[in-house]
Structures are given as C-alpha cells and as structure tokens.
C-alpha cells in the first residue's frame, strides 16, 4: 500500500494564480481531511469529507474549495492564491467504520509558497 | 469545542534521560486522545492513542502516555531518549460525541535530544 499520496511536493505560485492539490489514498478509507500547518500554530483543518459525496468546512476554509472525486481522491483548490496561503498542506484519511476508533493517516505534505 | 494545549515550545533532553512532552485537553465529554510525531520534511506518524480503559497507553518506538482525567492531561513519555527521537510532537483530541472523526491538534512541541 502506498498509503496517502499527495502531489505536488512543492509549488510556488504568484498572487492570484490558481492551483489544485491532489490527494489519494489506497486504504479504502471513508473519511478524508485537508489541513494546513503553520509554524507555532499546529495543524488546522481546512475542509473534510466524512464520506464519499459529502464535504464540510473545517476551521479555516476561506479561500479554498474541495472536491471528493471518488472514495480514493480528495482535492483542494486555491482559486486565487494569496501570500497568507503560504503553508505546508497535509491530507489525511481514516477508516471511520463501526464502533472502533481508528487513527488518521497522513500524506507527506505539499509545501506551497505564494509570492 | 474541543481543544488541546501543549505548553512548551521546545523540550531539550540529554540522550539516555527520560523524556516528557506535556499535553492538556478540553472537551465537553469523554475524550479520545492521540499523539503523533513529525520528522523533518515528513508527514505526521501515529504514535499511540487513548480510547478507554488502562490509563497508561503504550505505543510505537518505546513511547507511552498517561491519561489523567482529573488533570485533563495526556503526557507523552519515554524512559530513555534517543537522538533519533528529535522531532516535532503533536497531541490531538476528539470528542466521543463527534461523529466525523475531526481532531483538534495542539501547536506541537519540538523535542531536541542532545548527544
């Protein structure tokens, strides 16, 4: 299993440009999440998808959109990038079935710089 | 709302000495608690979790954590630190009543193990 994969690993954008961060998992997990990591602020949830066909806002959704393309893939789109969106973005997934409490699995991250 | 506090920015410890990374949480009901580790330029890796039962939880790489309900704490411990334990450590909490597996993360603690 590759686990959770993210593309690209690095990206530099100019202010106002758009891009899509891709995430895929091969563990047949139901729920997927997008986080951003900024120094001294931990991980903050941007959007999540509890199951295929549903998406919900997290803590910091402004400036982002998401698409749960199928059970495997969950993409994050920046329509008009701003310097405040310079961050490291992590995708995560979790099994989320039955009464068992599972842990989230994380991808390797995408380091985005907006100039 | 659920939240986690990791009061120290950095923990310095000599190799071979005990390591403790502190975490306190706030939830309205019973908590599910997690510890993750992040090595440089990598995603988060799961270390251990507390769901219910024994207050002392054992995890990966010789780490353990103690759940203390009266102090609302979940401190991570390792009896003898290794240089390779130098990394960023995150505590996270999920309320038992929350059905979407959303986690609230602390801001992280940088652990530096000195040879």
mmCIF file of N, CA, C and O in Angstrom, chain A residues 33 35 37 40-43 45 48 57-58 90 94 96 101-104 106-108 111, chain B residues 32 34 36 38 41-44 46 49 51 88 90 94 100-103 105-108:
data_model
loop_
_atom_site.group_PDB
_atom_site.id
_atom_site.type_symbol
_atom_site.label_atom_id
_atom_site.label_comp_id
_atom_site.label_asym_id
_atom_site.label_seq_id
_atom_site.Cartn_x
_atom_site.Cartn_y
_atom_site.Cartn_z
ATOM 1 N N UNK A 33 -9.348 14.391 4.902
ATOM 2 C CA UNK A 33 -9.195 15.707 5.521
ATOM 3 C C UNK A 33 -8.071 16.484 4.835
ATOM 4 O O UNK A 33 -7.097 15.889 4.382
ATOM 5 N N UNK A 35 -5.503 19.662 5.915
ATOM 6 C CA UNK A 35 -5.002 20.528 6.968
ATOM 7 C C UNK A 35 -3.934 21.465 6.384
ATOM 8 O O UNK A 35 -3.294 21.152 5.386
ATOM 9 N N UNK A 37 -0.412 23.509 7.934
ATOM 10 C CA UNK A 37 0.497 23.573 9.073
ATOM 11 C C UNK A 37 1.330 24.836 8.963
ATOM 12 O O UNK A 37 2.049 25.033 7.984
ATOM 13 N N UNK A 40 4.197 27.285 14.819
ATOM 14 C CA UNK A 40 3.614 27.738 16.074
ATOM 15 C C UNK A 40 2.099 27.641 16.153
ATOM 16 O O UNK A 40 1.506 28.038 17.152
ATOM 17 N N UNK A 41 1.480 27.107 15.104
ATOM 18 C CA UNK A 41 0.009 27.032 15.101
ATOM 19 C C UNK A 41 -0.512 25.618 14.965
ATOM 20 O O UNK A 41 -1.720 25.396 14.915
ATOM 21 N N UNK A 42 0.357 24.643 14.888
ATOM 22 C CA UNK A 42 -0.111 23.277 14.787
ATOM 23 C C UNK A 42 -0.779 23.019 13.444
ATOM 24 O O UNK A 42 -0.486 23.680 12.450
ATOM 25 N N UNK A 43 -1.676 22.069 13.429
ATOM 26 C CA UNK A 43 -2.437 21.751 12.225
ATOM 27 C C UNK A 43 -3.840 22.316 12.365
ATOM 28 O O UNK A 43 -4.488 22.118 13.392
ATOM 29 N N UNK A 45 -7.642 22.459 10.476
ATOM 30 C CA UNK A 45 -8.466 21.766 9.498
ATOM 31 C C UNK A 45 -9.076 22.756 8.524
ATOM 32 O O UNK A 45 -9.724 23.730 8.930
ATOM 33 N N UNK A 48 -13.087 18.849 5.233
ATOM 34 C CA UNK A 48 -13.057 17.411 5.352
ATOM 35 C C UNK A 48 -14.229 16.797 4.597
ATOM 36 O O UNK A 48 -15.199 17.486 4.254
ATOM 37 N N UNK A 57 -16.941 22.267 5.855
ATOM 38 C CA UNK A 57 -15.902 23.221 6.228
ATOM 39 C C UNK A 57 -15.286 22.846 7.566
ATOM 40 O O UNK A 57 -15.946 22.340 8.455
ATOM 41 N N UNK A 58 -13.989 23.144 7.658
ATOM 42 C CA UNK A 58 -13.292 22.993 8.917
ATOM 43 C C UNK A 58 -13.109 24.324 9.593
ATOM 44 O O UNK A 58 -13.951 25.213 9.505
ATOM 45 N N UNK A 90 -1.348 19.241 4.384
ATOM 46 C CA UNK A 90 -1.381 17.805 4.590
ATOM 47 C C UNK A 90 -2.783 17.272 4.339
ATOM 48 O O UNK A 90 -3.777 17.862 4.760
ATOM 49 N N UNK A 94 -9.015 8.350 7.219
ATOM 50 C CA UNK A 94 -9.309 7.491 8.362
ATOM 51 C C UNK A 94 -10.376 6.484 7.970
ATOM 52 O O UNK A 94 -11.237 6.772 7.138
ATOM 53 N N UNK A 96 -12.923 5.021 9.798
ATOM 54 C CA UNK A 96 -14.231 5.558 10.189
ATOM 55 C C UNK A 96 -15.397 4.619 9.921
ATOM 56 O O UNK A 96 -16.385 5.011 9.307
ATOM 57 N N UNK A 101 -12.377 2.994 17.173
ATOM 58 C CA UNK A 101 -11.787 4.314 16.969
ATOM 59 C C UNK A 101 -10.414 4.134 16.323
ATOM 60 O O UNK A 101 -9.509 3.563 16.929
ATOM 61 N N UNK A 102 -10.295 4.619 15.108
ATOM 62 C CA UNK A 102 -9.044 4.499 14.371
ATOM 63 C C UNK A 102 -8.306 5.833 14.376
ATOM 64 O O UNK A 102 -8.858 6.867 14.697
ATOM 65 N N UNK A 103 -7.035 5.778 13.975
ATOM 66 C CA UNK A 103 -6.246 6.997 13.865
ATOM 67 C C UNK A 103 -6.235 7.470 12.422
ATOM 68 O O UNK A 103 -6.473 6.709 11.481
ATOM 69 N N UNK A 104 -5.939 8.755 12.249
ATOM 70 C CA UNK A 104 -5.797 9.315 10.912
ATOM 71 C C UNK A 104 -4.409 8.982 10.361
ATOM 72 O O UNK A 104 -3.423 8.974 11.091
ATOM 73 N N UNK A 106 -1.586 10.201 7.501
ATOM 74 C CA UNK A 106 -1.231 11.448 6.828
ATOM 75 C C UNK A 106 -0.354 11.210 5.600
ATOM 76 O O UNK A 106 0.458 10.285 5.566
ATOM 77 N N UNK A 107 -0.528 12.092 4.614
ATOM 78 C CA UNK A 107 0.360 12.126 3.475
ATOM 79 C C UNK A 107 1.634 12.881 3.796
ATOM 80 O O UNK A 107 1.778 13.440 4.885
ATOM 81 N N UNK A 108 2.575 12.946 2.826
ATOM 82 C CA UNK A 108 3.876 13.569 3.063
ATOM 83 C C UNK A 108 3.857 15.089 3.016
ATOM 84 O O UNK A 108 4.825 15.730 3.404
ATOM 85 N N UNK A 111 4.414 21.579 0.086
ATOM 86 C CA UNK A 111 4.929 22.873 0.575
ATOM 87 C C UNK A 111 4.629 23.928 -0.475
ATOM 88 O O UNK A 111 5.163 23.887 -1.582
ATOM 89 N N UNK B 32 -11.164 11.158 23.201
ATOM 90 C CA UNK B 32 -10.234 10.243 22.575
ATOM 91 C C UNK B 32 -8.963 11.063 22.340
ATOM 92 O O UNK B 32 -9.034 12.160 21.778
ATOM 93 N N UNK B 34 -4.729 11.357 21.131
ATOM 94 C CA UNK B 34 -3.742 10.820 20.194
ATOM 95 C C UNK B 34 -2.427 11.589 20.330
ATOM 96 O O UNK B 34 -2.412 12.782 20.627
ATOM 97 N N UNK B 36 1.038 12.167 17.817
ATOM 98 C CA UNK B 36 1.678 11.977 16.518
ATOM 99 C C UNK B 36 3.089 12.562 16.586
ATOM 100 O O UNK B 36 3.356 13.491 17.350
ATOM 101 N N UNK B 38 6.292 14.080 13.987
ATOM 102 C CA UNK B 38 6.646 14.546 12.639
ATOM 103 C C UNK B 38 8.149 14.746 12.555
ATOM 104 O O UNK B 38 8.710 15.609 13.252
ATOM 105 N N UNK B 41 10.465 17.455 7.249
ATOM 106 C CA UNK B 41 10.008 17.309 5.864
ATOM 107 C C UNK B 41 9.212 16.015 5.635
ATOM 108 O O UNK B 41 9.253 15.457 4.537
ATOM 109 N N UNK B 42 8.517 15.574 6.660
ATOM 110 C CA UNK B 42 7.698 14.379 6.539
ATOM 111 C C UNK B 42 6.293 14.668 7.032
ATOM 112 O O UNK B 42 6.021 15.694 7.673
ATOM 113 N N UNK B 43 5.371 13.755 6.741
ATOM 114 C CA UNK B 43 4.027 13.847 7.291
ATOM 115 C C UNK B 43 3.993 13.356 8.725
ATOM 116 O O UNK B 43 5.002 12.910 9.270
ATOM 117 N N UNK B 44 2.822 13.459 9.349
ATOM 118 C CA UNK B 44 2.675 13.012 10.727
ATOM 119 C C UNK B 44 2.542 11.497 10.787
ATOM 120 O O UNK B 44 1.862 10.883 9.964
ATOM 121 N N UNK B 46 1.492 8.311 13.398
ATOM 122 C CA UNK B 46 0.764 7.954 14.608
ATOM 123 C C UNK B 46 1.689 7.252 15.604
ATOM 124 O O UNK B 46 2.461 6.359 15.223
ATOM 125 N N UNK B 49 -2.692 6.047 21.077
ATOM 126 C CA UNK B 49 -3.987 6.662 21.340
ATOM 127 C C UNK B 49 -4.563 6.126 22.645
ATOM 128 O O UNK B 49 -4.260 5.001 23.057
ATOM 129 N N UNK B 51 -8.318 5.467 24.208
ATOM 130 C CA UNK B 51 -9.744 5.424 23.913
ATOM 131 C C UNK B 51 -10.526 5.218 25.210
ATOM 132 O O UNK B 51 -11.432 5.977 25.552
ATOM 133 N N UNK B 88 9.161 16.811 15.957
ATOM 134 C CA UNK B 88 8.036 17.636 16.400
ATOM 135 C C UNK B 88 6.907 16.699 16.822
ATOM 136 O O UNK B 88 6.549 15.784 16.057
ATOM 137 N N UNK B 90 2.960 16.147 18.255
ATOM 138 C CA UNK B 90 1.635 16.754 18.324
ATOM 139 C C UNK B 90 0.688 15.893 19.145
ATOM 140 O O UNK B 90 0.604 14.685 18.943
ATOM 141 N N UNK B 94 -10.219 14.207 20.244
ATOM 142 C CA UNK B 94 -11.505 14.120 19.570
ATOM 143 C C UNK B 94 -12.553 13.827 20.631
ATOM 144 O O UNK B 94 -12.351 12.971 21.487
ATOM 145 N N UNK B 100 -17.691 12.766 13.177
ATOM 146 C CA UNK B 100 -16.974 12.931 11.921
ATOM 147 C C UNK B 100 -15.470 12.734 12.067
ATOM 148 O O UNK B 100 -14.721 13.032 11.153
ATOM 149 N N UNK B 101 -15.007 12.250 13.194
ATOM 150 C CA UNK B 101 -13.592 11.973 13.438
ATOM 151 C C UNK B 101 -12.707 13.198 13.329
ATOM 152 O O UNK B 101 -11.515 13.085 13.073
ATOM 153 N N UNK B 102 -13.279 14.365 13.523
ATOM 154 C CA UNK B 102 -12.463 15.577 13.499
ATOM 155 C C UNK B 102 -11.563 15.616 14.715
ATOM 156 O O UNK B 102 -11.990 15.333 15.834
ATOM 157 N N UNK B 103 -10.320 15.979 14.487
ATOM 158 C CA UNK B 103 -9.352 16.119 15.568
ATOM 159 C C UNK B 103 -8.990 17.589 15.759
ATOM 160 O O UNK B 103 -8.902 18.336 14.788
ATOM 161 N N UNK B 105 -5.775 19.670 17.061
ATOM 162 C CA UNK B 105 -4.351 19.463 17.324
ATOM 163 C C UNK B 105 -3.797 20.596 18.185
ATOM 164 O O UNK B 105 -4.225 21.750 18.077
ATOM 165 N N UNK B 106 -2.812 20.245 19.019
ATOM 166 C CA UNK B 106 -2.030 21.259 19.691
ATOM 167 C C UNK B 106 -1.041 21.882 18.724
ATOM 168 O O UNK B 106 -0.913 21.447 17.571
ATOM 169 N N UNK B 107 -0.300 22.887 19.194
ATOM 170 C CA UNK B 107 0.616 23.589 18.293
ATOM 171 C C UNK B 107 1.921 22.844 18.079
ATOM 172 O O UNK B 107 2.709 23.216 17.206
ATOM 173 N N UNK B 108 2.136 21.799 18.851
ATOM 174 C CA UNK B 108 3.323 20.984 18.663
ATOM 175 C C UNK B 108 4.448 21.339 19.619
ATOM 176 O O UNK B 108 4.554 22.483 20.081
#
